[in-house]
PDB file of C-alpha atoms in Angstrom:
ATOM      1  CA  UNK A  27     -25.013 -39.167  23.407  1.00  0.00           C
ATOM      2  CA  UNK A  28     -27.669 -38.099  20.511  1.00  0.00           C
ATOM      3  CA  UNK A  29     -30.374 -35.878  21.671  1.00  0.00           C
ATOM      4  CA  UNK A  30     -33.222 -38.734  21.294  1.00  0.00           C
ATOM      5  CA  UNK A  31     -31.270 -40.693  23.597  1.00  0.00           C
ATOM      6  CA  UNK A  32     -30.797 -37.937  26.212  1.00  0.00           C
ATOM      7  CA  UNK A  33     -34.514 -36.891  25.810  1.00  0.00           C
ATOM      8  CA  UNK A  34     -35.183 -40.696  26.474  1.00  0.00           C
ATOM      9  CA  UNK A  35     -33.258 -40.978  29.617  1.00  0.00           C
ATOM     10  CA  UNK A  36     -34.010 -37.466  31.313  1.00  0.00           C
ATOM     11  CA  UNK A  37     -37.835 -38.678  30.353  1.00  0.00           C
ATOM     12  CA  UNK A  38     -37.606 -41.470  32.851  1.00  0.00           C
ATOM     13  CA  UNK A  39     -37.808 -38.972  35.478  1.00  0.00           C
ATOM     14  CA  UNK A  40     -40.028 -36.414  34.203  1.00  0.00           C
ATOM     15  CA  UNK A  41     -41.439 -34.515  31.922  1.00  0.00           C
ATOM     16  CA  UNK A  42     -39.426 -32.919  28.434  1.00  0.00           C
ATOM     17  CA  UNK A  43     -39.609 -29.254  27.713  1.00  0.00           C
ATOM     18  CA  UNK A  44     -37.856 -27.877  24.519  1.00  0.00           C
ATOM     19  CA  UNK A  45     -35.662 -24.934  25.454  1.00  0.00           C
ATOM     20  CA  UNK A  46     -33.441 -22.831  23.401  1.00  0.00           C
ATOM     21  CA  UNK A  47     -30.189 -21.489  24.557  1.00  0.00           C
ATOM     22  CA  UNK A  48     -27.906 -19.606  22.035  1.00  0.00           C
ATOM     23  CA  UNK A  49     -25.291 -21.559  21.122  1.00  0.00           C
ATOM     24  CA  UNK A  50     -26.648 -24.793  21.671  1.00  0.00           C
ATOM     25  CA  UNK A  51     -27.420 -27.009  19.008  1.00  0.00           C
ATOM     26  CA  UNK A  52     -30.634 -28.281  21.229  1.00  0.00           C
ATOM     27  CA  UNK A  53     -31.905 -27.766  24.371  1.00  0.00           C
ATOM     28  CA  UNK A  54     -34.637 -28.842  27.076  1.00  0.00           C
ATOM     29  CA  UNK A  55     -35.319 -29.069  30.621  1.00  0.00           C
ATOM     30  CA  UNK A  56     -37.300 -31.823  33.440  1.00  0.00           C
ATOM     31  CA  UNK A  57     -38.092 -31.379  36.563  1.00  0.00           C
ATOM     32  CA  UNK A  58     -37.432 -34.519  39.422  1.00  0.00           C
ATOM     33  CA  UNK A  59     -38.605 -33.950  42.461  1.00  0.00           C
ATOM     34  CA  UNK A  60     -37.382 -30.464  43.635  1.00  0.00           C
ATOM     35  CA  UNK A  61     -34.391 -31.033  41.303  1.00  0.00           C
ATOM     36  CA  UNK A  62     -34.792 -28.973  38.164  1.00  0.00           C
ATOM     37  CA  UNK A  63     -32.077 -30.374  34.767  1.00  0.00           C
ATOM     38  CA  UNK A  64     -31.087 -28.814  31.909  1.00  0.00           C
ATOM     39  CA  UNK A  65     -29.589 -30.648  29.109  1.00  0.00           C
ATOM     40  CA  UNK A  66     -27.851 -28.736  25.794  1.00  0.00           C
ATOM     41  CA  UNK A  67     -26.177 -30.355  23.142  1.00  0.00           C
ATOM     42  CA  UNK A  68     -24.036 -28.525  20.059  1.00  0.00           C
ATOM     43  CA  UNK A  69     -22.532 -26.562  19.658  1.00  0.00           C
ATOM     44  CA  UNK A  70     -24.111 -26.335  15.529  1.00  0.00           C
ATOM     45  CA  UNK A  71     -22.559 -28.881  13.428  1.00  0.00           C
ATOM     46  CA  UNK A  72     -21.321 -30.974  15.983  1.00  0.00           C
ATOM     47  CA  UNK A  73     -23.821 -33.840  17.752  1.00  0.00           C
ATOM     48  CA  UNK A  74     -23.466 -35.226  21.184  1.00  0.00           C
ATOM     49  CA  UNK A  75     -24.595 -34.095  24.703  1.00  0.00           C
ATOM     50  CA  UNK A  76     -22.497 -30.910  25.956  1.00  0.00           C
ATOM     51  CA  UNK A  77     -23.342 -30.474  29.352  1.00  0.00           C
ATOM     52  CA  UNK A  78     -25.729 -31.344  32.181  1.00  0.00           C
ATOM     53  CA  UNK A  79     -27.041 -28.464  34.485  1.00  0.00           C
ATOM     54  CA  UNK A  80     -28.643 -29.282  37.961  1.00  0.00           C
ATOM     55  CA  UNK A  81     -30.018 -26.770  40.372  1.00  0.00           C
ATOM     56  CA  UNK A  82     -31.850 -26.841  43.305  1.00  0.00           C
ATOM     57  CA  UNK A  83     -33.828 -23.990  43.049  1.00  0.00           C
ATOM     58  CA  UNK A  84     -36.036 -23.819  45.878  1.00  0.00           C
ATOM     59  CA  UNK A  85     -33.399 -25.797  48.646  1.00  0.00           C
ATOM     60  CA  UNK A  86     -31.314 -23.060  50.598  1.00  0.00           C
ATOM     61  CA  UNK A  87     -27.286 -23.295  50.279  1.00  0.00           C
ATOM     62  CA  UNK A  88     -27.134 -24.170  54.379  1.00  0.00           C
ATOM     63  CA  UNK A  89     -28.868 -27.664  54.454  1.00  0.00           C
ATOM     64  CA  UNK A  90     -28.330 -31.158  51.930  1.00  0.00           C
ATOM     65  CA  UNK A  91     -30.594 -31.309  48.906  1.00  0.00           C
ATOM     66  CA  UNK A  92     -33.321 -34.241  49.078  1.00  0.00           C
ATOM     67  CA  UNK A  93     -33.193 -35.706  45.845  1.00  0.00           C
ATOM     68  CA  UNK A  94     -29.615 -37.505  44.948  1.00  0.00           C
ATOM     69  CA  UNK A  95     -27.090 -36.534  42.268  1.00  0.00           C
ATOM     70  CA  UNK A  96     -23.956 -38.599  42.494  1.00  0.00           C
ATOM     71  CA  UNK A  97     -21.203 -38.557  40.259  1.00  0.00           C
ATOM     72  CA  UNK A  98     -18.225 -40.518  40.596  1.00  0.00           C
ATOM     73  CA  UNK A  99     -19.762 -42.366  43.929  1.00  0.00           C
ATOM     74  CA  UNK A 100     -20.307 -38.656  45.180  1.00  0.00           C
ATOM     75  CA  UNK A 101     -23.661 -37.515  45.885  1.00  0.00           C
ATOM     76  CA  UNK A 102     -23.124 -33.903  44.891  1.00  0.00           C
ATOM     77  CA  UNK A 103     -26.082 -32.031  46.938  1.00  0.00           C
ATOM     78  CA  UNK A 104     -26.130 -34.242  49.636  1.00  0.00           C
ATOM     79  CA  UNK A 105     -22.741 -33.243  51.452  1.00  0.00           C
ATOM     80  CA  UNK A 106     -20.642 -29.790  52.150  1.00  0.00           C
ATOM     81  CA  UNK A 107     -19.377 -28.508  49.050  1.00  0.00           C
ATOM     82  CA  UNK A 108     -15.920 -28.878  50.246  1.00  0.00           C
ATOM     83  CA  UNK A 109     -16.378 -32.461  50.971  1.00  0.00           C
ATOM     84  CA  UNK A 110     -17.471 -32.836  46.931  1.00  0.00           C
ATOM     85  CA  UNK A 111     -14.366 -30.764  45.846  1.00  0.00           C
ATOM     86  CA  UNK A 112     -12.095 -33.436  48.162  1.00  0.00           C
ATOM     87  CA  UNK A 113     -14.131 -36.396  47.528  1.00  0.00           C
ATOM     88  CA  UNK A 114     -13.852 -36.166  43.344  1.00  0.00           C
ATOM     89  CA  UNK A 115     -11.095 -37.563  41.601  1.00  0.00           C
ATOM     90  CA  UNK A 116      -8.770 -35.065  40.113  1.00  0.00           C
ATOM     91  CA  UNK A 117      -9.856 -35.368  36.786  1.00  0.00           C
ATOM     92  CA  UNK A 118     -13.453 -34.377  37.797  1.00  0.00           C
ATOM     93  CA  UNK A 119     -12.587 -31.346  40.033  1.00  0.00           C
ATOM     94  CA  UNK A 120     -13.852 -27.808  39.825  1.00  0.00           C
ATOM     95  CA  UNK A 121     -11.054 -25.038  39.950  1.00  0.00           C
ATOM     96  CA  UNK A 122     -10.249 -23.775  43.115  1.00  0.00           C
ATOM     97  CA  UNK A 123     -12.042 -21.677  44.759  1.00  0.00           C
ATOM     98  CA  UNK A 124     -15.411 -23.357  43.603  1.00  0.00           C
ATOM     99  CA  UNK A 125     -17.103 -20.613  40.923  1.00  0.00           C
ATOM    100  CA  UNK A 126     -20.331 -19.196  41.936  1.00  0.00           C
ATOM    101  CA  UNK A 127     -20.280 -20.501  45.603  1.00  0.00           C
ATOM    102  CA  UNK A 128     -23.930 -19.783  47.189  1.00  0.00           C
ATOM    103  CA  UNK A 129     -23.464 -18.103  50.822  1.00  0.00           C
ATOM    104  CA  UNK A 130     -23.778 -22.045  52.564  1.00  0.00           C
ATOM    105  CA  UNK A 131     -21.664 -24.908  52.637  1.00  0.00           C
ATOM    106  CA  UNK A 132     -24.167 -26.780  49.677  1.00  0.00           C
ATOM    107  CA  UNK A 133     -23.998 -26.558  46.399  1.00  0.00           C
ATOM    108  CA  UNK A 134     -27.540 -25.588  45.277  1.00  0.00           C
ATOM    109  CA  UNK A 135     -26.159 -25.613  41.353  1.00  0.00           C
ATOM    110  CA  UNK A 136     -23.867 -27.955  39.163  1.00  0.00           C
ATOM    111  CA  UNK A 137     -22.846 -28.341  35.585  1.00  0.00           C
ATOM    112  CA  UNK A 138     -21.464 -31.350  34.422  1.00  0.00           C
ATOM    113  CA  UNK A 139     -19.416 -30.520  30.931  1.00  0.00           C
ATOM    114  CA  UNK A 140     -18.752 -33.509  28.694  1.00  0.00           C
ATOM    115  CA  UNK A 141     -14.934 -32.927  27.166  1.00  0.00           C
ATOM    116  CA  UNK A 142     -14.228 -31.379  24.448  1.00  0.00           C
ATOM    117  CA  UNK A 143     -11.980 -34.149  23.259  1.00  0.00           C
ATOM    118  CA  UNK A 144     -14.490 -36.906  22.428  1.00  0.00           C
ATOM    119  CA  UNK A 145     -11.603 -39.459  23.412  1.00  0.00           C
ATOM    120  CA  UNK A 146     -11.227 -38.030  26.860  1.00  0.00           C
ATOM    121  CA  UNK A 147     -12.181 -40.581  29.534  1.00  0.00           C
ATOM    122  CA  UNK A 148     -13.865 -38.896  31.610  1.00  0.00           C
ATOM    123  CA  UNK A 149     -16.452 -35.664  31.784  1.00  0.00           C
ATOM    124  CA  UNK A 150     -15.300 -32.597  34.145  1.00  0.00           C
ATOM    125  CA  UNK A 151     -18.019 -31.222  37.333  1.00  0.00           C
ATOM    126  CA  UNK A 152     -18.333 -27.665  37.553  1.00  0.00           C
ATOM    127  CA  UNK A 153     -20.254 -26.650  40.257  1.00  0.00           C
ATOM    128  CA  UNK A 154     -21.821 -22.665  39.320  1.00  0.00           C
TER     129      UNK A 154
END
C-alpha cells in the first residue's frame, strides 16, 4: 500500500499527523477513540506500508480495550493476550513468550509487520 492510500484510509478515522521515525521512508500517526496508530512505510528506496503500530495508551493491561482491533477474526484488545496468541493462525503468531508483555493479561500495544517478501500471503502480529 502507497502512503496516499494509507493516509486515506487511517483518515477515515481521524485526524493525520506527519511523524518521522529514522529509518522509515514516511511516517504519521491518528488517534480513534482512545486508540492511538502509527503507520511507517520504507525503508528508503523501497515503497509500500511496513508496519502498523496500535497502543492503548491510557487503558490499563488488566481490563479489554474499548475500541476494536481485529485481525484475522481476532479482536486483539478485546480478549486475554493468551487467548490472541491461541486464537491466530500460525502464520500470524508472535514468538513465544509474547515480547514486551504489560504486567495484565491485555495487550495494551501491537505491531502488525507487513512481510518482507512482497509475495508472502499473509502479514505477521507482533504484539510489543
Amino acid at each position: 500500500m502507497s502512503e496516499h492510500d494509507a493516509q486515506w484510509l487511517v483518515s477515515t478515522l481521524g485526524d493525520v499527523r506527519e511523524g518521522w521515525v529514522c529509518g522509515a521512508a514516511w511516517a504519521f500517526g491518528a488517534a480513534y477513540g482512545d486508540l492511538v496508530l502509527d503507520v511507517l512505510g520504507g525503508p528508503p528506496g523501497r515503497t509500500g506500508l511496513a508496519e502498523i503500530f496500535f497502543e492503548r495508551p491510557g487503558d490499563p493491561a488488566d481490563m479489554p480495550g474499548h475500541v476494536p482491533v481485529v485481525w484475522a477474526d481476532v479482536d486483539l484488545f478485546g480478549h486475554p493476550a493468551a487467548e490472541v496468541e491461541a486464537a491466530l493462525p500460525r502464520t500470524t503468531r508472535a514468538h513465544d513468550p509474547l515480547p514486551g508483555r504489560t504486567a495484565g493479561p491485555y495487550l495494551t500495544r501491537v505491531r502488525l509487520s507487513a512481510p518482507r517478501d512482497r509475495r508472502a500471503s499473509a502479514g505477521r502480529t507482533d504484539p510489543l
